[in-house]
mmCIF file of C-alpha atoms in Angstrom:
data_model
loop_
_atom_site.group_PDB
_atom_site.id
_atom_site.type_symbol
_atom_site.label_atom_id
_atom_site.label_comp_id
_atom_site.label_asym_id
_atom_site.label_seq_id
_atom_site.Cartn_x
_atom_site.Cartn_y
_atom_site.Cartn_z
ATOM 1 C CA UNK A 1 95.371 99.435 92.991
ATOM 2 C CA UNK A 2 92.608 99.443 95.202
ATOM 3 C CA UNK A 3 88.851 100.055 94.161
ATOM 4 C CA UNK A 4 90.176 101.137 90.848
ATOM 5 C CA UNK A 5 92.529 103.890 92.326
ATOM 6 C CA UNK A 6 96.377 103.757 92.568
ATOM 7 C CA UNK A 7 97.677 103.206 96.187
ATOM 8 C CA UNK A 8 100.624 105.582 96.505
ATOM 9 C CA UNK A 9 102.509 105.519 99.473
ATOM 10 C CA UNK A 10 104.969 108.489 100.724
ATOM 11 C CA UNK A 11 108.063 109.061 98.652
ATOM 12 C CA UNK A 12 110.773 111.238 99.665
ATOM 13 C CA UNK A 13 112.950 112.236 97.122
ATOM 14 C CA UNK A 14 116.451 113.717 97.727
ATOM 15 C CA UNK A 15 116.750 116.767 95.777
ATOM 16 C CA UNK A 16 119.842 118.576 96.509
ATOM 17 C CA UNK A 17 119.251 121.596 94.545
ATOM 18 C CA UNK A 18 115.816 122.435 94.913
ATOM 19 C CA UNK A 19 115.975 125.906 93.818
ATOM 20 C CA UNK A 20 117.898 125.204 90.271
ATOM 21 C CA UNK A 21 116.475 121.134 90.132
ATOM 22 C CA UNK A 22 114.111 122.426 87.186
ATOM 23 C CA UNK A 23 116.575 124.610 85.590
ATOM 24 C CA UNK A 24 118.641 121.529 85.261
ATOM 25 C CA UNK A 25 116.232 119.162 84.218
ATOM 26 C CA UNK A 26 115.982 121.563 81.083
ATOM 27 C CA UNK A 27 119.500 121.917 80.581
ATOM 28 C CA UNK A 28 119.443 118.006 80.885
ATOM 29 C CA UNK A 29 116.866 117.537 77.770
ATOM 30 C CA UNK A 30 113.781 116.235 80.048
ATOM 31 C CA UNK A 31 110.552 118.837 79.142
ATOM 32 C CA UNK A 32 108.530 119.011 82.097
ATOM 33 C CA UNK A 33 109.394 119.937 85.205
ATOM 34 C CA UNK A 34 109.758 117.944 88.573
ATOM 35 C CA UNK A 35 106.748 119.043 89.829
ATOM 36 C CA UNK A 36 104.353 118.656 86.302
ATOM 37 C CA UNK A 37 106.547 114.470 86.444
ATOM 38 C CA UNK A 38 105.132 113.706 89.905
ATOM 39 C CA UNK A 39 101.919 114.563 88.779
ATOM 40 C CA UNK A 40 101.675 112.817 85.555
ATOM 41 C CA UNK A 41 103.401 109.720 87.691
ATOM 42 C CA UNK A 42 100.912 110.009 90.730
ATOM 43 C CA UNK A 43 97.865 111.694 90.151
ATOM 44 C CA UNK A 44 96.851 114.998 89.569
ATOM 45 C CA UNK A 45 95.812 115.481 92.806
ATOM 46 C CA UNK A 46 99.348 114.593 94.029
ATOM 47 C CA UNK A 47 100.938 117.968 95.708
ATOM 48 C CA UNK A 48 104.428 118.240 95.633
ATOM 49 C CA UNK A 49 105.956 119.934 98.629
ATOM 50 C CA UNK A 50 109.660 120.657 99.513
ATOM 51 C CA UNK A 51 110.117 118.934 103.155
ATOM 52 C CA UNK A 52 112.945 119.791 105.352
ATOM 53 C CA UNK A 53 114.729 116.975 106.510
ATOM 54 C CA UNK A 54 113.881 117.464 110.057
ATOM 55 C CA UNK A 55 109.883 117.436 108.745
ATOM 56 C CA UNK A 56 110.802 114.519 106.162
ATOM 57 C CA UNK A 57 112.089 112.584 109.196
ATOM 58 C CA UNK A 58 109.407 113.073 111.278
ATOM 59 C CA UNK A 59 106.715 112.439 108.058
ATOM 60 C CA UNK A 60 108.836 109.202 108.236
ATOM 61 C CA UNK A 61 108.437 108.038 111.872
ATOM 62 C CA UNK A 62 104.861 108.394 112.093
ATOM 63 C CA UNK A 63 104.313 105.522 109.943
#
């Protein structure tokens, strides 16, 4: 936390089937999807964005 505010740092997460991930997560019991979780974990201002791995490795070497 800093001033109040959560710090949150980048987190890549490997999602191998990105088309069918929230199709699954249904199938698997869980009721929101992947998208509506990384908001309720991060912030609502949190955007959730499907990275390439060539842009998640570049995201990755500009730290």
């Amino acid at each position: 936390m800093k001033d109040g505010k959560p710090v949150v740092e980048w987190m890549i997460l490997l999602i191998k089937d990105i088309k069918n991930v929230n199709k699954l997560r249904e199938e698997a019991g869980f009721g929101q999807t992947v998208e509506d979780y990384a908001k309720d974990l991060l912030g609502h201002d949190f955007v959730f964005k499907n990275y390439t791995l060539e842009e998640a490795l570049k995201l990755q070497n500009k730290k």
